[in-house]
CSV table of C-alpha atoms in Angstrom, one decimal:
chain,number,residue,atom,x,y,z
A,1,UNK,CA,9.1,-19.9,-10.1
A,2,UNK,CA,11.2,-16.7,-11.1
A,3,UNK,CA,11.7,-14.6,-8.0
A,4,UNK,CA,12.8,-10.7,-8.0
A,5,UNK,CA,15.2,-8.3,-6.4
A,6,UNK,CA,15.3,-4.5,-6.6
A,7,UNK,CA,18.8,-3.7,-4.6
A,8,UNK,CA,18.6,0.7,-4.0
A,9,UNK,CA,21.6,2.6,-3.2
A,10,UNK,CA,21.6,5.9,-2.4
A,11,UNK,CA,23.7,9.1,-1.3
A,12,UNK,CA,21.7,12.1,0.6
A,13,UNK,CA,23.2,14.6,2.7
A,14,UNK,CA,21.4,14.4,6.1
A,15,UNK,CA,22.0,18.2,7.2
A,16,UNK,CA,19.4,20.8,6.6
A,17,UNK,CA,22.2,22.9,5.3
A,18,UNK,CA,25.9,22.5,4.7
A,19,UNK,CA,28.8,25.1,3.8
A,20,UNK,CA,30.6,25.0,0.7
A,21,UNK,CA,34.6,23.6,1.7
A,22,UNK,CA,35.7,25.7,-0.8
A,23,UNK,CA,34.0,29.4,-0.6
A,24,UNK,CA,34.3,30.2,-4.3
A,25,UNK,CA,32.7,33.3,-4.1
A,26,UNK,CA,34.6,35.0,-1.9
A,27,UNK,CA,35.2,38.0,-0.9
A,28,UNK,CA,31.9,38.9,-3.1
A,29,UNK,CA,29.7,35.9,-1.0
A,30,UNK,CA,29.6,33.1,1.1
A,31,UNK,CA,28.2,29.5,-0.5
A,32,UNK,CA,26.1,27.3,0.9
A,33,UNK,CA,24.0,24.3,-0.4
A,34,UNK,CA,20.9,22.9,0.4
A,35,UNK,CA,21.0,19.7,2.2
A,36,UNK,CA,18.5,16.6,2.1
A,37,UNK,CA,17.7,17.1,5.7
A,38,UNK,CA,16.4,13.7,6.3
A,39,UNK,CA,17.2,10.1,7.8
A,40,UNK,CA,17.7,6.8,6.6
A,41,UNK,CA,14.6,6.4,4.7
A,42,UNK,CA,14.0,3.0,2.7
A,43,UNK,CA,11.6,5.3,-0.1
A,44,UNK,CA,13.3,8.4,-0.2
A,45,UNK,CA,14.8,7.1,-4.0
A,46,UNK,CA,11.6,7.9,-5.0
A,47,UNK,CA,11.9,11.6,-4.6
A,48,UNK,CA,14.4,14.7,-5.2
A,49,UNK,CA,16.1,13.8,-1.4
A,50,UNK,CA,19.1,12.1,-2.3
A,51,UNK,CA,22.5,13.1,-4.2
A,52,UNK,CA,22.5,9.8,-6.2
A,53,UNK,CA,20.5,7.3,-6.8
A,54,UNK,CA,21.0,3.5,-8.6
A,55,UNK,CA,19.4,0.7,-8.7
A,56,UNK,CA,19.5,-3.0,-10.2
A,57,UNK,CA,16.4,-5.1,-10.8
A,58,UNK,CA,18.0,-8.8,-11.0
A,59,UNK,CA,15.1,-11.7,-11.6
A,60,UNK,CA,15.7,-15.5,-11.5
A,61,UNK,CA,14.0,-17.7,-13.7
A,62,UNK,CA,14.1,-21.4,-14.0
A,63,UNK,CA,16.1,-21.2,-17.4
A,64,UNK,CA,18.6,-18.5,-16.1
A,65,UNK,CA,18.5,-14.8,-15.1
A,66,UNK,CA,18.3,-11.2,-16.4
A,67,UNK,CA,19.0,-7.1,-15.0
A,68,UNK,CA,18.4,-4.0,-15.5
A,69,UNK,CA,19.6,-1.0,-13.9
A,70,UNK,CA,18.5,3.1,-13.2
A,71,UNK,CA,20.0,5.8,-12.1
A,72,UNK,CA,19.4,9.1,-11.2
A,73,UNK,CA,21.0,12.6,-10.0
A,74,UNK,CA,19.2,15.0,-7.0
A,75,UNK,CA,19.4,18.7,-7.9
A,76,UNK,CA,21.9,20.5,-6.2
A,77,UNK,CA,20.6,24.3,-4.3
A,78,UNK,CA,23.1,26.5,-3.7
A,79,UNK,CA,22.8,29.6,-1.8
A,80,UNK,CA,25.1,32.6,-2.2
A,81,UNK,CA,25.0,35.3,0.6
A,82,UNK,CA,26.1,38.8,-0.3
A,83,UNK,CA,28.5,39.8,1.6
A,84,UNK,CA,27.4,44.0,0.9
A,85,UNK,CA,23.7,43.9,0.7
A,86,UNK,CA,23.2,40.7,2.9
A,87,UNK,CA,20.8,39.0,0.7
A,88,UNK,CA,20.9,35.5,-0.6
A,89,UNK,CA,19.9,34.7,-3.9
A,90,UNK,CA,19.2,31.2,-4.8
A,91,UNK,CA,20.7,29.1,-7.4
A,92,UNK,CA,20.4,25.5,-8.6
A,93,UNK,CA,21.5,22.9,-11.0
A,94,UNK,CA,22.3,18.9,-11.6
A,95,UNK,CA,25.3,17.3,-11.8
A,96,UNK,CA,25.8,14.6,-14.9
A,97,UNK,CA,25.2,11.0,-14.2
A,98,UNK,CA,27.8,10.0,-16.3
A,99,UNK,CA,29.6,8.8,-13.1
A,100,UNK,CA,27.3,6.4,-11.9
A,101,UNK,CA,27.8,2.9,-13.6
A,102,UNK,CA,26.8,-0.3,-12.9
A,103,UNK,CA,29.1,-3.8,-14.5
A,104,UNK,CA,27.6,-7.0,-14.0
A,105,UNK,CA,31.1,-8.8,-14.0
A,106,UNK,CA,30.3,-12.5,-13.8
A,107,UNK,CA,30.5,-13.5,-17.0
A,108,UNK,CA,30.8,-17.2,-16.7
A,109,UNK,CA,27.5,-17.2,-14.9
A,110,UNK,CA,25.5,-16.2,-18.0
A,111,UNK,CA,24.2,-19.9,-18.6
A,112,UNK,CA,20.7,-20.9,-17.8
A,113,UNK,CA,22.0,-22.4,-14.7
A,114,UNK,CA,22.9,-19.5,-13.4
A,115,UNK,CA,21.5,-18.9,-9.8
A,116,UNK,CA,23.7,-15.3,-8.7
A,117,UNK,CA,24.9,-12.2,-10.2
A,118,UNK,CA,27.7,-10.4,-9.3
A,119,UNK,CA,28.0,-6.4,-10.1
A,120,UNK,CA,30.4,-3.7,-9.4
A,121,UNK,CA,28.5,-0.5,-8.8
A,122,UNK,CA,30.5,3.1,-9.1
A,123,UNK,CA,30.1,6.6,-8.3
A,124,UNK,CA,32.1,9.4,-9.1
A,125,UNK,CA,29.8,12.5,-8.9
A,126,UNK,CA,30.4,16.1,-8.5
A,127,UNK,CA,29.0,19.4,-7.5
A,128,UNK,CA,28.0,20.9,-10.6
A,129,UNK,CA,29.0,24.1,-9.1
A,130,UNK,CA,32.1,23.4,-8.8
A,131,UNK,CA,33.1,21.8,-11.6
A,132,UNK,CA,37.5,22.5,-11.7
A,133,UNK,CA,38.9,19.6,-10.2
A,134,UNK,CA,42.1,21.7,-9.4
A,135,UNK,CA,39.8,23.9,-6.8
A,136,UNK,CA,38.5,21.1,-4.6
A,137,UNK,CA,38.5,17.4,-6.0
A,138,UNK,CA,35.3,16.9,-4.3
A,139,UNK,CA,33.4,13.9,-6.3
A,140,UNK,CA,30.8,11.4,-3.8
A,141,UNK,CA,32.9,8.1,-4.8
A,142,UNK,CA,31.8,4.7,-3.7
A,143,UNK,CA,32.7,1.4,-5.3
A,144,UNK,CA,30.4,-1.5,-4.4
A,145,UNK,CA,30.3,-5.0,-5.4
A,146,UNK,CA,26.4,-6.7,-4.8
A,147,UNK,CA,26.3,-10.4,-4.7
A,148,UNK,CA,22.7,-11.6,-5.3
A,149,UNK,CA,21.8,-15.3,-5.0
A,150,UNK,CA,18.5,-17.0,-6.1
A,151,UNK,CA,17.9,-18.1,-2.5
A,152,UNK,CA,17.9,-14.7,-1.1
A,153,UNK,CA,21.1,-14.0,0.1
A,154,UNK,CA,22.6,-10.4,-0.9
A,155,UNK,CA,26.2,-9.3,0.1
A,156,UNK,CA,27.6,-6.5,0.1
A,157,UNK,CA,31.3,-5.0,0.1
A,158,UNK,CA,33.8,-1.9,-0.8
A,159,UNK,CA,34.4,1.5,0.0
A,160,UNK,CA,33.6,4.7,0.0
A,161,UNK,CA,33.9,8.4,1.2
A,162,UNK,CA,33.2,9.5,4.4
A,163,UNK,CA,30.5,11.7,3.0
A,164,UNK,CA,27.5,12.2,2.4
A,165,UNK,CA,25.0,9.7,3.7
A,166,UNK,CA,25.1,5.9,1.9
A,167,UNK,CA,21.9,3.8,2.4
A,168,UNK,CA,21.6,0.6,0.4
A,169,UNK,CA,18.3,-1.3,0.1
A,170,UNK,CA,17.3,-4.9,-1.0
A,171,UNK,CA,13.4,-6.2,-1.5
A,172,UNK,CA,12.4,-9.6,-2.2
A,173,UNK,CA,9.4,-10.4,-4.9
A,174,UNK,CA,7.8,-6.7,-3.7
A,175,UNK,CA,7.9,-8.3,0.1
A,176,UNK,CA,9.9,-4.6,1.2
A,177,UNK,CA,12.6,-2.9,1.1
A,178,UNK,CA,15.4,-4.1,4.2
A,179,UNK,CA,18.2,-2.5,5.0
A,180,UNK,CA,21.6,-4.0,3.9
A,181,UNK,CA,24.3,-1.1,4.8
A,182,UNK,CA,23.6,2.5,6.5
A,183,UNK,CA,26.2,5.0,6.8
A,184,UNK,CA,25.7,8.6,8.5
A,185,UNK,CA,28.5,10.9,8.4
A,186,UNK,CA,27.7,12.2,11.8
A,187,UNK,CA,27.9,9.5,13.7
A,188,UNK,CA,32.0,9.2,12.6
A,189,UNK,CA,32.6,12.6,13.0
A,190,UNK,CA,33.0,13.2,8.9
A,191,UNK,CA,31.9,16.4,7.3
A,192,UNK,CA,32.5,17.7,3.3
A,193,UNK,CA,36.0,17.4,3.3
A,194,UNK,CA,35.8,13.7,3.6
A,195,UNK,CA,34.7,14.0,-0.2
A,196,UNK,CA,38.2,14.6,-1.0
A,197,UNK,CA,40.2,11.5,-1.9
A,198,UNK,CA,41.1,8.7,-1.4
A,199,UNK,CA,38.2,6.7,-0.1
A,200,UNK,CA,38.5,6.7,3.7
A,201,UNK,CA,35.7,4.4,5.0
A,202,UNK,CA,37.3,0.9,3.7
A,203,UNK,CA,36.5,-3.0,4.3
A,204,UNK,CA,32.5,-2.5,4.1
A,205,UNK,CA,31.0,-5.7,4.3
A,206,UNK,CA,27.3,-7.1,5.1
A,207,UNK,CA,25.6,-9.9,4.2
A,208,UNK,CA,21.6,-10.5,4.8
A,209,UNK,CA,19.1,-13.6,4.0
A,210,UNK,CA,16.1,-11.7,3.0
A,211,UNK,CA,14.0,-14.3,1.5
């Protein structure tokens, strides 16, 4: 019997409204961006309320195994306040997705008896509007390595920066989507310039029996 897993991770920032760490446009205006202004949210991958976005479908199969992968970028708002005729005027745009990758790195486990997959999932994604790493090297980074087993287990382990927002997701044969890490910059006291590197929240680990 094959059985399925869709494993979701996503970045969001969780603030209504953040200011840019570096004001680019001064002394002509002040930067903001718009935020996702949302919680944890197991479905939110499924709209524009998230920074980035991956996910791996993995499925099991009596003879062996088989993944795919997605990915996708949120659009970034930013708002620039003039500082002489106190009016904003509203920009947007979207970063690449050229940063986002996703390495299944088990190679020896290719065979037909093969009952896990083991993947290394990356991000390295900027602000698009400000794109000079020289001015603030900014980038959301995680790197995440996603064990999935044919008897439900998934693991999880890595690193990342201490923000945005990190929610990853796991469902079992369309039973759900369960939570398998959850990360709010708020509760650890971290704001934007926790983008800057290296990676400060370090030794992630959870592991979940979801079938």
């Amino acid at each position: 019997m094959a059985v399925n897993f869709n494993i979701r991770l996503v970045t969001f920032i969780p603030h209504d409204k953040v200011y840019s760490p570096v004001q680019y446009g001064l002394p002509a205006y002040v930067v903001s961006f718009k935020g996702d202004n949302r919680g944890f949210d197991k479905n939110t991958a499924n709209t524009e309320n998230f920074r980035t976005a991956q996910q791996i479908n993995v499925q099991f199969t009596n003879t062996g195994g088989s993944w795919t992968s997605f990915k996708n970028i949120g659009t970034t708002t930013a708002y620039h306040f003039n500082n002489t005729t106190l009016t904003t005027t509203t920009h947007t745009a979207k970063a690449s997705d050229a940063g986002l990758t996703v390495t299944r790195t088990d190679a020896s486990l290719r065979g037909s008896s093969s009952d896990n997959m083991k993947f290394v999932c990356s991000c390295s994604v900027g602000n698009p509007f400000i794109p000079n790493p020289d001015v603030f090297n900014g980038n959301i980074d995680y790197e995440f390595t996603l064990y999935v087993y044919k008897n439900g287990i998934i693991s999880i382990q890595g690193s990342h920066d201490g923000f945005p927002a990190y929610e990853v997701y796991t469902e079992a044969n369309s039973g759900g989507y369960q939570n398998i890490y959850l990360f709010d910059p708020r509760d650890h006291g971290k704001n934007q310039l926790s983008l800057l590197p290296p990676m400060d929240i370090t030794g992630v680990y959870n592991s979940r029996q979801i079938l």
